[in-house]
Every structure is written in structure tokens, then in C-alpha cells.
PDB file of C-alpha atoms in Angstrom:
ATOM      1  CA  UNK A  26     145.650  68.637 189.278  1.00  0.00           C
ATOM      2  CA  UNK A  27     144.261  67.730 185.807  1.00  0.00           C
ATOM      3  CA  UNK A  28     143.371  69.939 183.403  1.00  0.00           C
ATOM      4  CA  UNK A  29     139.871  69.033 182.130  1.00  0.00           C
ATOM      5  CA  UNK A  30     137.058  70.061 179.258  1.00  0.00           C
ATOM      6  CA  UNK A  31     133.082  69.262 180.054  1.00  0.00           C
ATOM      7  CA  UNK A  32     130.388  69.566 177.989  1.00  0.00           C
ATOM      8  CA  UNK A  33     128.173  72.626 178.431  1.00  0.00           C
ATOM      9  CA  UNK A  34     125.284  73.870 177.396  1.00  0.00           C
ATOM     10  CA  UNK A  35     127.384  75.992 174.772  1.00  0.00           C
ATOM     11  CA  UNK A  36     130.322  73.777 173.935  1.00  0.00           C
ATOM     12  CA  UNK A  37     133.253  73.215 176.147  1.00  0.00           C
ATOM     13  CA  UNK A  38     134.081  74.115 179.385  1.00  0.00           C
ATOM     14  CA  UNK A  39     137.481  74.550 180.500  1.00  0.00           C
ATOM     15  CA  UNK A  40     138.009  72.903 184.394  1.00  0.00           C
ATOM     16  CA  UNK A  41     140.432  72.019 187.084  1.00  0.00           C
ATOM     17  CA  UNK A  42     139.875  68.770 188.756  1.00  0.00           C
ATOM     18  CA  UNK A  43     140.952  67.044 191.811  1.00  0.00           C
ATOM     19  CA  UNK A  44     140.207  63.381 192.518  1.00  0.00           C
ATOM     20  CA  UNK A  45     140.047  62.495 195.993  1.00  0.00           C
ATOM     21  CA  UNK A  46     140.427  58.520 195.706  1.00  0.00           C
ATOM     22  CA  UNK A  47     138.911  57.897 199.030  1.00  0.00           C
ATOM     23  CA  UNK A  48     135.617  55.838 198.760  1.00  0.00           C
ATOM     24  CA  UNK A  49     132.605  57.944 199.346  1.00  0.00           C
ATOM     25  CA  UNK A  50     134.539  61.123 199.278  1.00  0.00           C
ATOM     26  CA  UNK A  51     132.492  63.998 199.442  1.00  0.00           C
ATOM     27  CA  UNK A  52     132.205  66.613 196.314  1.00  0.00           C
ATOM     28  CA  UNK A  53     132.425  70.515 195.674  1.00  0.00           C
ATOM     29  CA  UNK A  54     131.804  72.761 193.008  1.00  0.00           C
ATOM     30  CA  UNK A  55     133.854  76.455 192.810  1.00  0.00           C
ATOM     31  CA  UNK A  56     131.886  79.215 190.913  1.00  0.00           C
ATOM     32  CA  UNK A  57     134.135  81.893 189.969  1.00  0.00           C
ATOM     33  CA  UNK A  58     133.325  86.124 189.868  1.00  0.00           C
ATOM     34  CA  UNK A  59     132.010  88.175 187.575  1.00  0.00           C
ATOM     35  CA  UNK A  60     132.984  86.934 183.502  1.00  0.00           C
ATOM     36  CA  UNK A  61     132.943  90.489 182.433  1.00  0.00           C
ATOM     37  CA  UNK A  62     135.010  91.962 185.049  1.00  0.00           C
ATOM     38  CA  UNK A  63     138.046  89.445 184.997  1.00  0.00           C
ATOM     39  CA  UNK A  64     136.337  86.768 186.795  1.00  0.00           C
ATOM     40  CA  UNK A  65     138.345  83.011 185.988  1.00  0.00           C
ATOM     41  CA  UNK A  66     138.460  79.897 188.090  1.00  0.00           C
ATOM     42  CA  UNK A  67     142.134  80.952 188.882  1.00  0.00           C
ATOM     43  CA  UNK A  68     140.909  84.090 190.695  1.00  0.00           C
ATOM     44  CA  UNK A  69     142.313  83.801 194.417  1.00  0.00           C
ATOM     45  CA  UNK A  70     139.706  83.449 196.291  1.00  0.00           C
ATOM     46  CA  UNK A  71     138.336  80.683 193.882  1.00  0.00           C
ATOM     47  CA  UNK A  72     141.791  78.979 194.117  1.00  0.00           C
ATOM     48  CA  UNK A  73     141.586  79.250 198.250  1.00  0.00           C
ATOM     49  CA  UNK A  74     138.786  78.056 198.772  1.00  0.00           C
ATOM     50  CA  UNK A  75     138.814  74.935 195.889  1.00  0.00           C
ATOM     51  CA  UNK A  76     142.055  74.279 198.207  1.00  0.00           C
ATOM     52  CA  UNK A  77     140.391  74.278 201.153  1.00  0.00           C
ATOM     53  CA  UNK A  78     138.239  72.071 200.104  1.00  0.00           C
ATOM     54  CA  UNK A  79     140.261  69.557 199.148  1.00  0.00           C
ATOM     55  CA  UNK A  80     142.025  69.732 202.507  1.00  0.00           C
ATOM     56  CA  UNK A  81     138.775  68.370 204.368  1.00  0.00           C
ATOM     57  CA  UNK A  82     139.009  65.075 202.081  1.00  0.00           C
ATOM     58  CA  UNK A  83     136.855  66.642 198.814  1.00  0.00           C
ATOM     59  CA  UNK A  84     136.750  65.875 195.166  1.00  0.00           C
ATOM     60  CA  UNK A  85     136.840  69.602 193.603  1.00  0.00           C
ATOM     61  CA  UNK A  86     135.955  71.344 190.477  1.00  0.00           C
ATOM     62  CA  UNK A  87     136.423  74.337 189.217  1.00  0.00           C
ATOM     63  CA  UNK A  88     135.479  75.538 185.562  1.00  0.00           C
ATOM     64  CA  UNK A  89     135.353  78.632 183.564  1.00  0.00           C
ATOM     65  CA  UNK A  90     131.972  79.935 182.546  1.00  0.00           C
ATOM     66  CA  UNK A  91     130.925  80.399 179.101  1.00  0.00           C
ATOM     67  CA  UNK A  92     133.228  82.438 176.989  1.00  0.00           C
ATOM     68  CA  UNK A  93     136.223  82.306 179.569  1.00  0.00           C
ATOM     69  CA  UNK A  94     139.414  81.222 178.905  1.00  0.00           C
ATOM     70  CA  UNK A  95     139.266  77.921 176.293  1.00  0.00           C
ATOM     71  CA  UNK A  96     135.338  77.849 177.303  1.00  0.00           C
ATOM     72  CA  UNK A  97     133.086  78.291 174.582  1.00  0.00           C
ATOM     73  CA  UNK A  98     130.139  80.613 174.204  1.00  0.00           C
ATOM     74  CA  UNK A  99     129.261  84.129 175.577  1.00  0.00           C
ATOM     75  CA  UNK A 100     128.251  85.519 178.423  1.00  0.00           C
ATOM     76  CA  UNK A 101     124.782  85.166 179.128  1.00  0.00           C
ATOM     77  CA  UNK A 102     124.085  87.489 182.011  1.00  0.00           C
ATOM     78  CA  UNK A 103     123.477  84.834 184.527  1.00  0.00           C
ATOM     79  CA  UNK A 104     121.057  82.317 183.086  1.00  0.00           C
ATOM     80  CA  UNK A 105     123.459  80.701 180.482  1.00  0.00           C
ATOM     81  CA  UNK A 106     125.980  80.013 183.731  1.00  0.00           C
ATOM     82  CA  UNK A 107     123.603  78.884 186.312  1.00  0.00           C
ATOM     83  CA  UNK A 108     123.533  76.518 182.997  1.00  0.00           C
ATOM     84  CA  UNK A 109     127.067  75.968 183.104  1.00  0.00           C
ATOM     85  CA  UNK A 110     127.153  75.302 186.626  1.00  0.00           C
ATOM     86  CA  UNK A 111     124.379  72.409 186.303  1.00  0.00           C
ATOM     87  CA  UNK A 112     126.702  70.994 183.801  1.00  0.00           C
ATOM     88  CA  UNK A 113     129.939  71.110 185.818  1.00  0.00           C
ATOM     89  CA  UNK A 114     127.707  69.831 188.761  1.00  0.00           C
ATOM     90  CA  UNK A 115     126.509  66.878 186.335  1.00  0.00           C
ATOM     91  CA  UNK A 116     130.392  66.191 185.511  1.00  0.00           C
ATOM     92  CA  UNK A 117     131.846  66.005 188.503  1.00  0.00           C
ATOM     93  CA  UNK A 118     128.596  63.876 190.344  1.00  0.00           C
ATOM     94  CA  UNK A 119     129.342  61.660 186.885  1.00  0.00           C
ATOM     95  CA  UNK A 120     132.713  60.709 188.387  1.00  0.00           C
ATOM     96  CA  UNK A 121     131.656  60.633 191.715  1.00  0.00           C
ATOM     97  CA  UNK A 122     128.811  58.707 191.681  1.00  0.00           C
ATOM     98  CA  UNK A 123     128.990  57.558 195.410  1.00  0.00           C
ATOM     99  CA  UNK A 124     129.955  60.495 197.381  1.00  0.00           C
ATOM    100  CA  UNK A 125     128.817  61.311 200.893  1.00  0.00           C
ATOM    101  CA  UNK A 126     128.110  64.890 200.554  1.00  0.00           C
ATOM    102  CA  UNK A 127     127.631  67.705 197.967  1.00  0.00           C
ATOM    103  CA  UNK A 128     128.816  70.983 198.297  1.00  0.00           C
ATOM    104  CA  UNK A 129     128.851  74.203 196.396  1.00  0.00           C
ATOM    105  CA  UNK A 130     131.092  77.514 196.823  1.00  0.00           C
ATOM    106  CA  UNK A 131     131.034  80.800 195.161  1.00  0.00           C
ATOM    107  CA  UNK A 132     132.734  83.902 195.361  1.00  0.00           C
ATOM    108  CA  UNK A 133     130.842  87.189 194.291  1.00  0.00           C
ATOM    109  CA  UNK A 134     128.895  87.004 190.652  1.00  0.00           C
ATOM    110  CA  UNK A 135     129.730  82.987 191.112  1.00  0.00           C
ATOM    111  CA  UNK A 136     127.858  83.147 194.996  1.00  0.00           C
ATOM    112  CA  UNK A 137     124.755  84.462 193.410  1.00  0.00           C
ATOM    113  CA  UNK A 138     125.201  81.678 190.946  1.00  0.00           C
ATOM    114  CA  UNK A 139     125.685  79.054 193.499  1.00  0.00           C
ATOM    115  CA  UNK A 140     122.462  80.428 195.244  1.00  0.00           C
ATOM    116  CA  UNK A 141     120.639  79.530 192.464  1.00  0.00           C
ATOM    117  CA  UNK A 142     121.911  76.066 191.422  1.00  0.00           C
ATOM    118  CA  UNK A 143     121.404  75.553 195.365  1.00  0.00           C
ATOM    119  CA  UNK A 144     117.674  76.100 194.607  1.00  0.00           C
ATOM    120  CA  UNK A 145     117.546  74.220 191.534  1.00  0.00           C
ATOM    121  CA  UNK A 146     119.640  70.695 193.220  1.00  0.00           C
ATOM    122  CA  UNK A 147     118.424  69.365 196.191  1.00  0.00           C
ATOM    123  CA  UNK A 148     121.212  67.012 196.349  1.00  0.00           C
ATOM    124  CA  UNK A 149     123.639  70.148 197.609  1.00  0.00           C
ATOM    125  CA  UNK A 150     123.992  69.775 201.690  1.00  0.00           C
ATOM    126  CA  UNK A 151     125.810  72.986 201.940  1.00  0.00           C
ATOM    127  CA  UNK A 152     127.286  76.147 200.406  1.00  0.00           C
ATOM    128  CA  UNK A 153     129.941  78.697 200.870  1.00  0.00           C
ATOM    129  CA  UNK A 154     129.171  82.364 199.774  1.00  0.00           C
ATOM    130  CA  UNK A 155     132.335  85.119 199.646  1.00  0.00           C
ATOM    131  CA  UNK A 156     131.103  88.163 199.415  1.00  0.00           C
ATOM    132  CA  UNK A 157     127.456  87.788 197.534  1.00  0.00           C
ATOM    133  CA  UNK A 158     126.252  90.601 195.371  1.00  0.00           C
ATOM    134  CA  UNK A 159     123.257  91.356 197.902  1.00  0.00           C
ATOM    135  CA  UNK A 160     123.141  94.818 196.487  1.00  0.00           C
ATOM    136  CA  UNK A 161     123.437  94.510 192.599  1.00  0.00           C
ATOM    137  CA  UNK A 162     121.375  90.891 192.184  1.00  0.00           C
ATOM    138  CA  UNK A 163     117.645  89.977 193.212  1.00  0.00           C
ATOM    139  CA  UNK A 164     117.863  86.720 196.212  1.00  0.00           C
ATOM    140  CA  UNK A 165     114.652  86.526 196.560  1.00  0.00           C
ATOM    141  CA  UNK A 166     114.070  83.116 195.072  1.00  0.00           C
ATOM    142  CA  UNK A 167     115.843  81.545 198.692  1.00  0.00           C
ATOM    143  CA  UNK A 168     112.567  81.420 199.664  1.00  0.00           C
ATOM    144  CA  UNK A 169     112.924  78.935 201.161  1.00  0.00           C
ATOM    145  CA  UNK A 170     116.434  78.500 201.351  1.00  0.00           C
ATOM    146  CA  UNK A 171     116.860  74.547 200.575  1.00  0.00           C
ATOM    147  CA  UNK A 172     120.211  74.280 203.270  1.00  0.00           C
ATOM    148  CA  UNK A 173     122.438  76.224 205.650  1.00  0.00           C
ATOM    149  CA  UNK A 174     125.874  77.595 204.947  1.00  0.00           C
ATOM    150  CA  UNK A 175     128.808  80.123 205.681  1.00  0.00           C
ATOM    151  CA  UNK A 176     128.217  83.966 204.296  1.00  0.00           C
ATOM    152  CA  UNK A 177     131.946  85.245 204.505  1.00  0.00           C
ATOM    153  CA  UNK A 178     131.845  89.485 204.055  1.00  0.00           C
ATOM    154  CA  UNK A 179     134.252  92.171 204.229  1.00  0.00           C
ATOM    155  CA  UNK A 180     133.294  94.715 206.553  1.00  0.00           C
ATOM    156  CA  UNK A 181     135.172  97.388 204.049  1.00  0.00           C
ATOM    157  CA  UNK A 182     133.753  96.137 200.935  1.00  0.00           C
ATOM    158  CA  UNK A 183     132.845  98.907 199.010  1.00  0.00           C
ATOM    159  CA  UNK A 184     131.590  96.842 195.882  1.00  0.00           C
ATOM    160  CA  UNK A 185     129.073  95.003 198.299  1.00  0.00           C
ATOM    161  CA  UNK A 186     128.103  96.692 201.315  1.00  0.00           C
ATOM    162  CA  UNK A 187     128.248  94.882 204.333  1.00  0.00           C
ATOM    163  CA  UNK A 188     124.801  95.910 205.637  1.00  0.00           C
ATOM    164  CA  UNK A 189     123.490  94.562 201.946  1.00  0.00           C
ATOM    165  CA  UNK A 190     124.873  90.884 203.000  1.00  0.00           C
ATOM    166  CA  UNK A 191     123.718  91.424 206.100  1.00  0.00           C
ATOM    167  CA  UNK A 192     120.285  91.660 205.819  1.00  0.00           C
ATOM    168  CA  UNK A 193     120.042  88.954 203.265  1.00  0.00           C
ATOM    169  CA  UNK A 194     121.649  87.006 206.144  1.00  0.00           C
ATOM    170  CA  UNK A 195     118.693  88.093 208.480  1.00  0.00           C
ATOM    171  CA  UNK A 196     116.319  86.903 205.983  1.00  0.00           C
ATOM    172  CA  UNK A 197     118.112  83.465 205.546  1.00  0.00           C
ATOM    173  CA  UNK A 198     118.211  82.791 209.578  1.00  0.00           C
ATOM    174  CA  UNK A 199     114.685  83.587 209.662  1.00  0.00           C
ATOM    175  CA  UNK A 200     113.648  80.341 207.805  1.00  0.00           C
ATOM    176  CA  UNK A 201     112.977  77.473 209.998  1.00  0.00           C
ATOM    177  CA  UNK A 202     115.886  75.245 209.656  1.00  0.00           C
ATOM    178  CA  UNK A 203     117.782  77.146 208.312  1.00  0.00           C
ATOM    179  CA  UNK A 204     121.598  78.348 210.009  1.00  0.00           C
ATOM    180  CA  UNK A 205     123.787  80.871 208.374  1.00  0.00           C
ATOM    181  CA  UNK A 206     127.333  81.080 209.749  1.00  0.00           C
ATOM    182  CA  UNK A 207     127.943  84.785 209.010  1.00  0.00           C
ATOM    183  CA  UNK A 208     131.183  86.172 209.506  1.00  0.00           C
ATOM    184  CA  UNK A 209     132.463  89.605 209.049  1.00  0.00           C
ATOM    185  CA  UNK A 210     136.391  90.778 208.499  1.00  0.00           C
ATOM    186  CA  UNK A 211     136.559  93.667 209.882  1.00  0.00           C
ATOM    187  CA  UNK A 212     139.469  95.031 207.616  1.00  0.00           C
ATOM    188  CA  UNK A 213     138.962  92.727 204.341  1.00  0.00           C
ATOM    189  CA  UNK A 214     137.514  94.778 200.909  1.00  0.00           C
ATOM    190  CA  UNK A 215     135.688  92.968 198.435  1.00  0.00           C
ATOM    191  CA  UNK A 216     138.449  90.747 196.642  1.00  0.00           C
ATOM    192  CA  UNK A 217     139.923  90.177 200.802  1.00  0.00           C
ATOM    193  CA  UNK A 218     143.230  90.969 199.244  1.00  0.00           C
ATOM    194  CA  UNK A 219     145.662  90.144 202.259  1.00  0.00           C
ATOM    195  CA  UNK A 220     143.385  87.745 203.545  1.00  0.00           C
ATOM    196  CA  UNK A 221     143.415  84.487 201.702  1.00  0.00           C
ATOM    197  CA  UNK A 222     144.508  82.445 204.856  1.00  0.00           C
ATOM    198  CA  UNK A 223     141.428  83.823 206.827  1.00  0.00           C
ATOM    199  CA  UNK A 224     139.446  83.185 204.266  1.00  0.00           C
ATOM    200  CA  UNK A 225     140.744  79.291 204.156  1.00  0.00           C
ATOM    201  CA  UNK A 226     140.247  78.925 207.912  1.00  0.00           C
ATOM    202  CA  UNK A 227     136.889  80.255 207.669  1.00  0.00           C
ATOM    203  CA  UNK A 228     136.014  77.421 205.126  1.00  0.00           C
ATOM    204  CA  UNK A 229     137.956  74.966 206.586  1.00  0.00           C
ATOM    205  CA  UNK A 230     136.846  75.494 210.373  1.00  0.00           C
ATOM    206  CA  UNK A 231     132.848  75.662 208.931  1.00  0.00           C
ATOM    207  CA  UNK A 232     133.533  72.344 206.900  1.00  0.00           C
ATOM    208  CA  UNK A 233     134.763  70.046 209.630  1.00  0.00           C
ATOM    209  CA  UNK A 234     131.983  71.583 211.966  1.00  0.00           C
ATOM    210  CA  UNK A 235     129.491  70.256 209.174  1.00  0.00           C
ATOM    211  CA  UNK A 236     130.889  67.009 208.225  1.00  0.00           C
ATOM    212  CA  UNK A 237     131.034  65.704 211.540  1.00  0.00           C
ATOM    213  CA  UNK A 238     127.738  67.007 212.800  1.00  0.00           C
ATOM    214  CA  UNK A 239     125.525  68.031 209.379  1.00  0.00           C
ATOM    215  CA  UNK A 240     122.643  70.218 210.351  1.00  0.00           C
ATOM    216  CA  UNK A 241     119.025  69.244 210.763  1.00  0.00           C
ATOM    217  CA  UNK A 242     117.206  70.536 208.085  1.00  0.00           C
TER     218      UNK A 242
END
């Protein structure tokens, strides 16, 4: 897969790209963890699920955020990359002018990220959320929650606490329309670190569900 640079708000921004050549194909967007605790777009859980995207027929991204790797800038506690992530988002629907569906996926730091571009795009049909920060970052602005999508937690996370994610998820399923897929591991931590093939079925099973029968919103 190509190595590509976007333009950000701050300067460049270092990417991974794959082109599905399929016409229509739909798109997806990978936010990666936390920039200040080690957080990259090659982090494992990023890499599994921009793979399992593109094994349900998607064009994927994935990008560093401000002041990782070659991308320029510094981190900006959250508001400068929900900036980054608009940008990505503009790249890759830029090259993909015509696709069917838009997605977005985040793991930690980069779910509460995707939350908010989610808000901010009504264009996205769907999201994926490993393991969001429901204990350390404020959610309260899906309210309403613009589209349904799979909350993936470890039941022995002991950076997010299950019944954190949990009750975020109650307050998401509440909203009329609105359908989040929650599923627990029972014996996955925060960074699931034996469980990157459960993780990929997880996506991968939710996915198909969705492409071939999208919810009603």
C-alpha cells in the first residue's frame, strides 16, 4: 500500500492508503490512540482493523496525527486532530468522489476522535469504536448520535473500565434510531493484546451485516 502525505491543518500528514479500484467502492478512515502515549497509525489494532476493512471491498486511510512520525505540528490535545481527521476525511473523499458508503474507525484516544468527526460529517453511515475513553473524555456531544455502530470493549481493561463503555453504550441505544452493536471480550485488556483476530471478525462480521442491510436511521 502507498505511502502518502496530505495536507493538514498544520502541514503534512503522513498516511497509508489503499485504493480499492472497484466503482463506487465504499471508504474508511482509521484514527489511531493516544499521540502522547505511543499512539501511530501502525499501532495493531489500527493496522487490524484498516485490514479488515479493506477485506469487505473498502478504500482505507490511515494517517498520523499532528506531530507523529513525518507529520508536522504538535499535539493539540484533541481539537487540532479532530482537525486532522477532517483533513484526512477531505483526502481520501477527494479520491473517492463516488463511493457508496463512508465509514470511520477508531481505537482509544482516536475513538473519541472519530466520535466527534462523526458529529461534525453527516456523510459518515457508520463507525467502529475499540475501546473508547468513556472514563477520561466528555461524550456528551452524541446527543444525538448522528448513526449506529460497533463499541468493541475489553472486559479486563483496566485503562477503560468496562462499566465506563458501558453506560455510554446505554445512553447511545437510548436514542431513537439509533443501534449500538456492543460487544464485550471477556479476557481482552485495553490494547486486546492476543486478540487481533477477534477483533477483525468483530469488524468484519458487523460490516457485511451493514452493507447488505444499512440501518434505518
Amino acid at each position: 500500500m502507498p505511502d502518502i502525505i496530505l495536507n493538514g491543518p498544520e502541514g503534512r500528514l503522513e498516511g497509508r492508503y489503499f485504493h480499492n479500484p472497484t466503482p463506487n467502492a465504499p471508504i474508511a478512515l482509521m484514527l489511531h490512540p493516544h499521540p502522547q502515549h505511543g499512539g501511530t497509525m501502525n499501532n495493531k489494532i489500527v493496522y487490524t482493523m484498516f485490514n479488515s476493512f479493506k477485506a469487505q471491498g473498502f478504500s482505507v486511510l490511515r494517517f498520523n496525527f499532528r506531530g507523529v512520525g513525518r507529520s508536522q505540528g504538535t499535539f493539540d490535545e484533541g481539537e487540532g486532530e479532530l482537525s486532522d481527521a477532517a483533513s484526512a476525511l477531505d483526502w481520501l473523499q477527494s479520491v473517492n468522489a463516488n463511493s457508496s458508503q463512508c465509514w470511520v474507525s477508531g481505537f482509544s484516544f482516536g475513538a473519541w476522535i472519530s466520535m466527534q468527526l462523526l458529529m461534525r460529517r453527516p456523510e459518515i453511515d457508520g463507525f467502529i469504536s475499540i475501546a473508547p475513553p468513556a472514563n477520561m473524555f466528555d461524550f456528551s456531544f452524541l446527543a444525538p448520535c448522528p448513526s449506529s455502530g460497533l463499541i468493541v470493549q475489553g472486559e479486563r481493561d483496566d485503562v477503560v473500565p468496562e462499566s465506563a463503555t458501558s453506560k455510554l453504550v446505554d445512553k447511545l441505544n437510548a436514542q431513537k434510531g439509533i443501534a449500538i452493536d456492543y460487544r464485550v471480550e471477556p479476557t481482552a485488556g485495553h490494547y486486546f493484546e492476543n486478540e487481533m483476530e477477534i477483533i477483525d471478525s468483530h469488524i468484519q462480521d458487523y460490516v457485511s451485516q451493514r452493507l447488505v442491510a444499512p440501518v434505518e436511521e
